[in-house]
Amino acid sequence: MEAVNLGWCRFSWGSSVSKKKGSQRSMVRRRCRWGRMVDEGMIVLRWRIKEMKMLEKEEAASDWMEWEKQYCPDYHRHLLHAMDLLQSYFIGLRPSVALGMLFLVAFSVFMFSGFGLYLALEAANNLVSCFASSR
């Protein structure tokens, strides 16, 4: 794996040159990410390169399932259509009903997250008591 130094970059200053050389260098270092090394073999970097190539080609990835490949091109159209239906539904409601539905959704998210936290704490308590009783 080969590493690429991104520490140098071509940063054009144009016609305006600062009197302070130190401030210029610090600006270039900040602009060029302080000369950090980027390993081309990193998984995240390879994944981003793959995503960028897919966006340029506008085609689905080879590891996607058939229904994903079929649905991908029309995703934004379906999403906008669903938001249009939802908005037109909420516009037709009375304000108190819409606020009640909003409160119900917000309260249910709060309750389910609290219940999830309770279950996680119970599992941690059982795990600790299991290890404590074995000693």
Backbone as ProteinMPNN parsed JSONL, in Angstrom:
{"seq_chain_A": "MEAVNLGWCRFSWGSSVSKKKGSQRSMVRRRCRWGRMVDEGMIVLRWRIKEMKMLEKEEAASDWMEWEKQYCPDYHRHLLHAMDLLQSYFIGLRPSVALGMLFLVAFSVFMFSGFGLYLALEAANNLVSCFASSR", "coords_chain_A": {"N_chain_A": [[0.833, -1.173, 0.0], [0.532, 2.138, -0.826], [1.346, 5.327, 0.362], [0.043, 8.608, 0.216], [1.151, 11.876, 0.293], [-0.567, 14.551, 1.393], [0.298, 16.97, 2.141], [1.47, 19.031, 0.678], [0.121, 21.417, -1.397], [-1.207, 23.004, -4.247], [-1.694, 26.143, -3.892], [-3.041, 28.976, -4.891], [-2.082, 32.278, -4.512], [-2.776, 34.507, -5.808], [-2.794, 37.977, -6.68], [-2.524, 39.283, -4.306], [-0.321, 39.434, -1.69], [0.633, 38.495, 1.473], [2.239, 40.317, 4.144], [3.312, 38.963, 6.224], [5.149, 36.15, 6.465], [4.933, 33.919, 8.077], [2.215, 33.742, 8.711], [1.195, 33.159, 6.225], [2.245, 30.618, 5.767], [1.019, 29.179, 7.83], [-1.611, 29.416, 7.032], [-1.584, 28.011, 4.632], [-0.907, 25.497, 5.601], [-3.174, 24.926, 7.174], [-5.068, 24.931, 5.169], [-4.216, 22.815, 3.623], [-4.52, 20.638, 5.228], [-2.55, 20.204, 7.199], [-0.488, 18.536, 6.317], [-0.991, 15.812, 6.587], [-0.76, 12.25, 6.261], [-2.3, 10.159, 3.931], [-3.523, 7.023, 3.608], [-3.815, 5.097, 0.786], [-4.924, 2.614, 0.745], [-6.894, 2.462, 2.612], [-10.014, 1.414, 3.915], [-12.24, 3.091, 4.101], [-11.551, 5.184, 2.394], [-11.343, 3.837, -0.048], [-14.001, 3.053, -0.28], [-15.289, 5.526, -0.521], [-14.193, 6.419, -2.927], [-15.251, 4.496, -4.622], [-17.993, 5.083, -4.349], [-18.032, 7.659, -5.463], [-17.317, 7.095, -8.108], [-19.526, 5.561, -8.828], [-21.523, 7.492, -8.666], [-20.722, 9.157, -10.73], [-21.085, 7.492, -12.927], [-23.737, 6.928, -12.674], [-24.959, 4.477, -12.048], [-26.02, 1.434, -10.454], [-24.446, -0.332, -7.716], [-22.535, -3.382, -7.981], [-22.908, -5.238, -5.98], [-25.436, -4.896, -5.032], [-28.846, -5.914, -4.488], [-31.347, -7.188, -6.796], [-33.834, -5.827, -6.627], [-33.037, -3.475, -5.42], [-31.431, -2.318, -7.37], [-33.375, -1.854, -9.267], [-35.048, -0.047, -7.991], [-33.474, 2.137, -7.319], [-32.966, 4.247, -9.395], [-35.412, 5.659, -9.421], [-35.746, 6.686, -6.912], [-35.684, 9.356, -5.801], [-37.883, 10.493, -7.072], [-39.998, 8.929, -6.055], [-39.745, 9.546, -3.344], [-40.264, 12.328, -3.297], [-42.895, 12.263, -4.207], [-44.168, 10.88, -2.109], [-43.75, 12.706, -0.01], [-45.238, 14.819, -1.011], [-47.837, 13.742, -0.949], [-48.106, 13.373, 1.822], [-47.869, 16.009, 2.747], [-50.085, 17.218, 1.5], [-52.091, 15.796, 2.777], [-51.77, 16.62, 5.466], [-52.263, 19.339, 5.19], [-54.978, 19.377, 4.697], [-56.056, 18.699, 7.143], [-57.437, 19.597, 10.356], [-55.895, 22.056, 12.448], [-55.593, 21.302, 15.17], [-55.797, 18.526, 15.107], [-53.583, 17.848, 13.54], [-51.496, 18.817, 15.189], [-51.957, 17.176, 17.388], [-51.355, 14.654, 16.286], [-48.652, 15.055, 15.715], [-47.668, 15.431, 18.326], [-48.251, 12.886, 19.347], [-46.554, 11.218, 17.819], [-44.031, 12.276, 18.544], [-44.057, 11.803, 21.315], [-44.243, 9.002, 21.365], [-41.79, 8.269, 20.23], [-40.08, 9.228, 22.204], [-40.911, 7.605, 24.379], [-40.324, 4.98, 23.436], [-37.545, 5.148, 23.131], [-36.821, 5.546, 25.786], [-37.731, 3.122, 26.86], [-36.045, 1.38, 25.499], [-33.586, 2.144, 26.594], [-34.062, 1.375, 29.238], [-34.246, -1.443, 28.91], [-31.624, -1.954, 28.055], [-30.18, -1.22, 30.338], [-31.196, -3.11, 32.155], [-30.231, -5.475, 30.976], [-27.474, -5.037, 31.261], [-27.343, -4.982, 34.053], [-28.12, -7.612, 34.676], [-25.989, -8.96, 33.504], [-23.809, -8.061, 35.014], [-24.587, -9.002, 37.553], [-24.512, -11.706, 37.066], [-21.768, -12.204, 36.66], [-20.863, -11.394, 39.148], [-22.035, -13.21, 40.907], [-20.75, -15.542, 40.259], [-18.298, -15.513, 41.439]], "CA_chain_A": [[0.0, 0.0, 0.0], [1.314, 3.349, -0.978], [0.753, 6.484, 1.029], [0.141, 9.858, -0.528], [1.271, 13.026, 1.18], [-1.41, 15.667, 1.002], [0.818, 18.141, 2.82], [1.716, 20.127, -0.253], [-0.959, 21.639, -2.328], [-1.018, 24.208, -5.045], [-2.62, 27.143, -3.383], [-2.673, 30.221, -5.568], [-2.296, 33.448, -3.687], [-3.238, 35.601, -6.65], [-1.941, 39.161, -6.659], [-2.346, 39.79, -2.94], [0.657, 38.682, -0.915], [0.675, 38.999, 2.84], [3.561, 40.728, 4.599], [3.792, 38.004, 7.209], [5.369, 34.838, 5.86], [4.456, 32.897, 9.002], [0.767, 33.588, 8.59], [0.953, 32.477, 4.95], [2.528, 29.193, 5.941], [-0.017, 28.554, 8.656], [-2.832, 29.339, 6.24], [-1.411, 26.906, 3.684], [-0.978, 24.25, 6.36], [-4.571, 24.676, 7.504], [-5.782, 24.654, 3.926], [-3.757, 21.524, 3.103], [-4.737, 19.653, 6.289], [-1.353, 20.05, 8.012], [0.446, 17.564, 5.779], [-1.27, 14.451, 7.04], [-0.603, 11.186, 5.275], [-3.528, 9.414, 3.68], [-3.21, 5.713, 3.067], [-4.763, 4.807, -0.287], [-5.527, 1.315, 0.958], [-7.898, 2.491, 3.67], [-11.331, 0.947, 3.493], [-13.144, 4.234, 3.943], [-11.159, 5.913, 1.197], [-11.751, 3.034, -1.205], [-15.462, 3.099, -0.37], [-15.662, 6.839, -1.049], [-13.831, 6.443, -4.344], [-16.244, 3.671, -5.309], [-19.244, 5.845, -4.389], [-17.891, 8.754, -6.423], [-17.371, 6.522, -9.455], [-20.915, 5.178, -9.087], [-22.289, 8.706, -8.923], [-20.368, 9.643, -12.057], [-21.67, 6.596, -13.923], [-25.166, 6.847, -12.395], [-25.435, 3.1, -12.076], [-26.025, 0.796, -9.138], [-23.294, -1.173, -7.41], [-22.717, -4.777, -8.381], [-23.296, -6.054, -4.834], [-26.82, -4.623, -4.671], [-29.835, -6.892, -4.931], [-32.043, -6.767, -8.013], [-34.868, -4.839, -6.342], [-32.367, -2.21, -5.144], [-31.031, -1.758, -8.663], [-34.58, -1.409, -9.952], [-35.659, 1.056, -7.254], [-32.524, 3.242, -7.157], [-33.129, 5.422, -10.27], [-36.653, 6.383, -9.154], [-35.834, 6.946, -5.476], [-36.037, 10.748, -5.517], [-39.247, 10.731, -7.537], [-40.893, 8.308, -5.075], [-39.653, 10.3, -2.101], [-40.991, 13.581, -3.472], [-44.319, 11.948, -4.306], [-44.637, 10.562, -0.757], [-43.803, 13.952, 0.754], [-46.361, 15.588, -1.545], [-49.059, 13.161, -0.394], [-48.14, 13.658, 3.251], [-48.13, 17.432, 2.929], [-51.475, 17.517, 1.138], [-52.929, 15.221, 3.826], [-51.705, 17.472, 6.652], [-52.889, 20.629, 4.891], [-56.418, 19.197, 4.785], [-56.482, 18.437, 8.523], [-57.569, 20.727, 11.275], [-54.619, 22.252, 13.146], [-55.516, 20.56, 16.429], [-55.544, 17.117, 14.781], [-52.194, 17.758, 13.095], [-50.647, 18.96, 16.373], [-52.124, 15.961, 18.18], [-50.581, 13.579, 15.652], [-47.245, 15.382, 15.921], [-47.383, 15.129, 19.723], [-48.285, 11.436, 19.501], [-45.32, 10.665, 17.245], [-42.903, 12.698, 19.374], [-44.152, 11.109, 22.598], [-43.943, 7.583, 21.176], [-40.34, 8.145, 20.047], [-39.507, 9.415, 23.531], [-41.209, 6.429, 25.197], [-39.585, 3.821, 22.946], [-36.13, 5.308, 23.455], [-36.712, 5.288, 27.221], [-37.88, 1.685, 27.069], [-34.805, 0.764, 25.021], [-32.572, 2.404, 27.609], [-34.399, 0.518, 30.374], [-33.847, -2.812, 28.577], [-30.162, -2.017, 28.034], [-29.725, -1.21, 31.729], [-31.543, -4.415, 32.729], [-29.278, -6.461, 30.454], [-26.19, -4.779, 31.909], [-27.481, -5.388, 35.445], [-28.089, -9.075, 34.696], [-24.637, -9.391, 33.167], [-22.966, -7.789, 36.178], [-24.967, -9.91, 38.637], [-24.065, -13.048, 36.677], [-20.339, -12.294, 36.946], [-20.655, -11.211, 40.586], [-22.449, -14.418, 41.614], [-19.85, -16.652, 39.942], [-17.084, -15.412, 42.259]], "C_chain_A": [[0.881, 1.241, 0.0], [0.596, 4.513, -0.31], [1.003, 7.738, 0.208], [0.2, 10.999, 0.466], [0.427, 14.158, 0.63], [-0.927, 16.967, 1.624], [1.117, 19.295, 1.896], [0.506, 20.248, -1.144], [-0.684, 22.915, -3.084], [-2.096, 25.195, -4.646], [-2.227, 28.468, -3.998], [-3.034, 31.403, -4.68], [-2.834, 34.605, -4.504], [-2.282, 36.775, -6.566], [-1.688, 39.675, -5.248], [-1.416, 38.876, -2.167], [0.747, 39.323, 0.456], [2.097, 39.372, 3.226], [4.154, 39.709, 5.553], [3.917, 36.64, 6.559], [4.84, 33.724, 6.757], [2.965, 32.674, 8.892], [0.401, 32.905, 7.28], [1.156, 30.979, 5.108], [1.446, 28.511, 6.769], [-1.326, 28.44, 7.892], [-2.75, 28.183, 5.245], [-1.507, 25.58, 4.414], [-2.413, 23.915, 6.739], [-5.347, 24.277, 6.267], [-5.448, 23.256, 3.408], [-3.784, 20.441, 4.163], [-3.443, 19.259, 7.005], [-0.429, 18.937, 7.549], [0.225, 16.154, 6.264], [-1.101, 13.465, 5.902], [-1.928, 10.441, 5.146], [-3.139, 8.112, 3.013], [-4.257, 5.352, 2.028], [-5.458, 3.473, -0.09], [-6.598, 1.304, 2.028], [-9.261, 2.117, 3.121], [-12.261, 2.116, 3.228], [-12.827, 4.998, 2.672], [-11.567, 5.15, -0.054], [-13.257, 3.081, -1.388], [-15.921, 4.435, -0.946], [-15.328, 6.963, -2.533], [-14.842, 5.648, -5.148], [-17.578, 4.406, -5.429], [-19.176, 6.975, -5.406], [-17.946, 8.236, -7.857], [-18.787, 6.106, -9.812], [-21.767, 6.401, -9.388], [-21.989, 9.27, -10.306], [-21.027, 8.799, -13.143], [-23.187, 6.546, -13.832], [-25.697, 5.423, -12.558], [-25.275, 2.486, -10.694], [-24.784, -0.08, -8.963], [-23.594, -2.622, -7.753], [-23.184, -5.649, -7.221], [-24.719, -5.778, -4.36], [-27.726, -5.733, -5.172], [-30.609, -6.318, -6.11], [-33.093, -5.7, -7.737], [-34.258, -3.483, -6.018], [-31.936, -1.524, -6.436], [-32.235, -1.198, -9.41], [-35.143, -0.146, -9.292], [-34.782, 2.308, -7.221], [-32.761, 4.427, -8.094], [-34.359, 6.263, -9.948], [-36.804, 6.799, -7.694], [-36.311, 8.368, -5.184], [-37.461, 11.062, -5.958], [-40.255, 10.155, -6.55], [-40.905, 9.09, -3.762], [-40.426, 11.613, -2.198], [-42.494, 13.347, -3.568], [-44.906, 11.644, -2.922], [-44.734, 11.823, 0.099], [-44.951, 14.84, 0.283], [-47.683, 15.072, -0.986], [-49.208, 13.483, 1.089], [-48.474, 15.127, 3.514], [-49.576, 17.777, 2.586], [-52.446, 16.938, 2.165], [-52.946, 16.128, 5.054], [-52.319, 18.845, 6.413], [-54.4, 20.531, 5.048], [-56.927, 18.959, 6.193], [-56.694, 19.735, 9.294], [-56.251, 20.861, 12.036], [-54.503, 21.449, 14.434], [-55.235, 19.083, 16.176], [-54.091, 16.931, 14.357], [-51.234, 17.879, 14.28], [-50.755, 17.743, 17.282], [-51.338, 14.796, 17.607], [-49.086, 13.803, 15.83], [-46.827, 15.071, 17.353], [-47.328, 13.622, 19.952], [-47.009, 10.787, 18.97], [-44.123, 11.021, 18.114], [-42.9, 11.959, 20.711], [-43.802, 9.63, 22.454], [-42.45, 7.362, 20.949], [-39.641, 8.277, 21.392], [-39.708, 8.17, 24.394], [-40.412, 5.209, 24.743], [-38.094, 3.944, 23.211], [-35.901, 5.091, 24.95], [-36.827, 3.81, 27.542], [-36.634, 0.934, 26.604], [-33.67, 0.959, 26.007], [-32.808, 1.533, 28.836], [-33.963, -0.927, 30.109], [-32.328, -2.97, 28.55], [-29.604, -2.03, 29.453], [-30.042, -2.524, 32.432], [-30.566, -5.489, 32.265], [-27.912, -6.282, 31.095], [-26.226, -5.214, 33.366], [-27.431, -6.909, 35.565], [-26.697, -9.608, 34.405], [-23.7, -9.195, 34.349], [-23.304, -8.742, 37.313], [-24.542, -11.342, 38.326], [-22.585, -13.223, 36.99], [-20.065, -12.163, 38.434], [-21.026, -12.473, 41.352], [-21.509, -15.584, 41.341], [-18.586, -16.611, 40.772], [-17.276, -15.99, 43.582]], "O_chain_A": [[1.85, 1.342, 0.752], [-0.623, 4.65, -0.416], [2.055, 7.893, -0.413], [-0.618, 11.072, 1.383], [0.677, 14.661, -0.465], [-1.656, 17.96, 1.635], [1.02, 20.449, 2.312], [-0.055, 19.245, -1.586], [0.007, 23.804, -2.588], [-3.258, 25.072, -5.031], [-1.184, 29.025, -3.659], [-4.149, 31.503, -4.168], [-3.305, 35.592, -3.938], [-1.078, 36.581, -6.397], [-0.737, 40.423, -5.022], [-1.691, 37.686, -2.007], [0.914, 40.536, 0.583], [3.055, 38.808, 2.697], [5.375, 39.607, 5.673], [2.922, 36.042, 6.151], [4.356, 32.704, 6.266], [2.498, 31.538, 8.971], [-0.579, 32.162, 7.215], [0.348, 30.175, 4.644], [1.012, 27.404, 6.45], [-2.072, 27.479, 8.079], [-3.726, 27.463, 5.04], [-2.119, 24.638, 3.912], [-2.83, 22.761, 6.641], [-6.192, 23.382, 6.318], [-6.301, 22.59, 2.821], [-3.124, 19.414, 4.004], [-3.27, 18.098, 7.376], [0.357, 18.437, 8.353], [1.174, 15.374, 6.344], [-1.275, 13.804, 4.732], [-2.585, 10.138, 6.142], [-2.494, 8.112, 1.965], [-5.448, 5.302, 2.335], [-6.493, 3.227, -0.709], [-7.159, 0.25, 2.328], [-9.61, 2.468, 1.994], [-12.988, 2.123, 2.235], [-13.734, 5.413, 1.951], [-12.074, 5.738, -1.009], [-13.746, 3.141, -2.517], [-16.838, 4.475, -1.766], [-16.094, 7.544, -3.301], [-15.248, 6.068, -6.231], [-18.222, 4.362, -6.477], [-20.141, 7.225, -6.128], [-18.553, 8.867, -8.723], [-19.216, 6.269, -10.955], [-22.633, 6.358, -10.262], [-22.877, 9.796, -10.977], [-21.475, 9.328, -14.16], [-23.855, 6.168, -14.793], [-26.76, 5.209, -13.14], [-24.491, 2.963, -9.873], [-24.162, -0.508, -9.936], [-24.752, -3.037, -7.808], [-23.794, -6.695, -7.446], [-25.162, -6.373, -3.378], [-27.417, -6.408, -6.154], [-30.541, -5.122, -6.391], [-33.237, -4.762, -8.521], [-34.866, -2.449, -6.296], [-32.06, -0.307, -6.579], [-32.127, -0.186, -10.102], [-35.663, 0.731, -9.983], [-35.297, 3.42, -7.107], [-32.758, 5.559, -7.609], [-34.348, 7.472, -10.183], [-37.884, 7.223, -7.284], [-37.243, 8.56, -4.403], [-38.167, 11.815, -5.287], [-41.253, 10.802, -6.234], [-41.957, 9.27, -3.148], [-41.161, 11.969, -1.277], [-43.28, 14.148, -3.063], [-46.005, 12.094, -2.599], [-45.694, 11.99, 0.851], [-45.569, 15.537, 1.088], [-48.547, 15.857, -0.595], [-50.296, 13.822, 1.555], [-49.269, 15.441, 4.401], [-50.219, 18.544, 3.303], [-53.508, 17.514, 2.404], [-54.008, 16.382, 5.623], [-52.843, 19.453, 7.346], [-55.041, 21.488, 5.482], [-58.136, 19.013, 6.417], [-56.199, 20.801, 8.927], [-55.561, 19.863, 12.245], [-53.42, 20.964, 14.759], [-54.512, 18.451, 16.947], [-53.441, 15.969, 14.765], [-50.264, 17.127, 14.367], [-49.764, 17.323, 17.881], [-50.722, 14.033, 18.352], [-48.336, 12.855, 16.068], [-45.754, 14.51, 17.577], [-46.455, 13.134, 20.671], [-46.451, 9.898, 19.613], [-43.286, 10.163, 18.394], [-41.844, 11.536, 21.182], [-43.139, 9.063, 23.322], [-41.897, 6.371, 21.426], [-38.715, 7.523, 21.689], [-38.778, 7.727, 25.068], [-39.878, 4.477, 25.578], [-37.437, 2.94, 23.489], [-34.887, 4.51, 25.339], [-36.105, 3.299, 28.398], [-36.215, -0.034, 27.239], [-32.878, 0.045, 26.233], [-31.856, 1.007, 29.413], [-33.376, -1.566, 30.982], [-31.803, -4.0, 28.972], [-28.661, -2.767, 29.743], [-29.235, -3.005, 33.227], [-30.122, -6.317, 33.061], [-27.256, -7.265, 31.439], [-25.245, -5.761, 33.869], [-26.771, -7.438, 36.46], [-26.274, -10.601, 34.997], [-22.886, -10.069, 34.651], [-22.398, -9.246, 37.977], [-24.242, -12.109, 39.241], [-22.179, -14.256, 37.52], [-19.117, -12.769, 38.935], [-20.388, -12.78, 42.359], [-21.475, -16.533, 42.125], [-17.856, -17.601, 40.807], [-16.353, -15.987, 44.396]]}, "name": "protein", "num_of_chains": 1, "seq": "MEAVNLGWCRFSWGSSVSKKKGSQRSMVRRRCRWGRMVDEGMIVLRWRIKEMKMLEKEEAASDWMEWEKQYCPDYHRHLLHAMDLLQSYFIGLRPSVALGMLFLVAFSVFMFSGFGLYLALEAANNLVSCFASSR"}
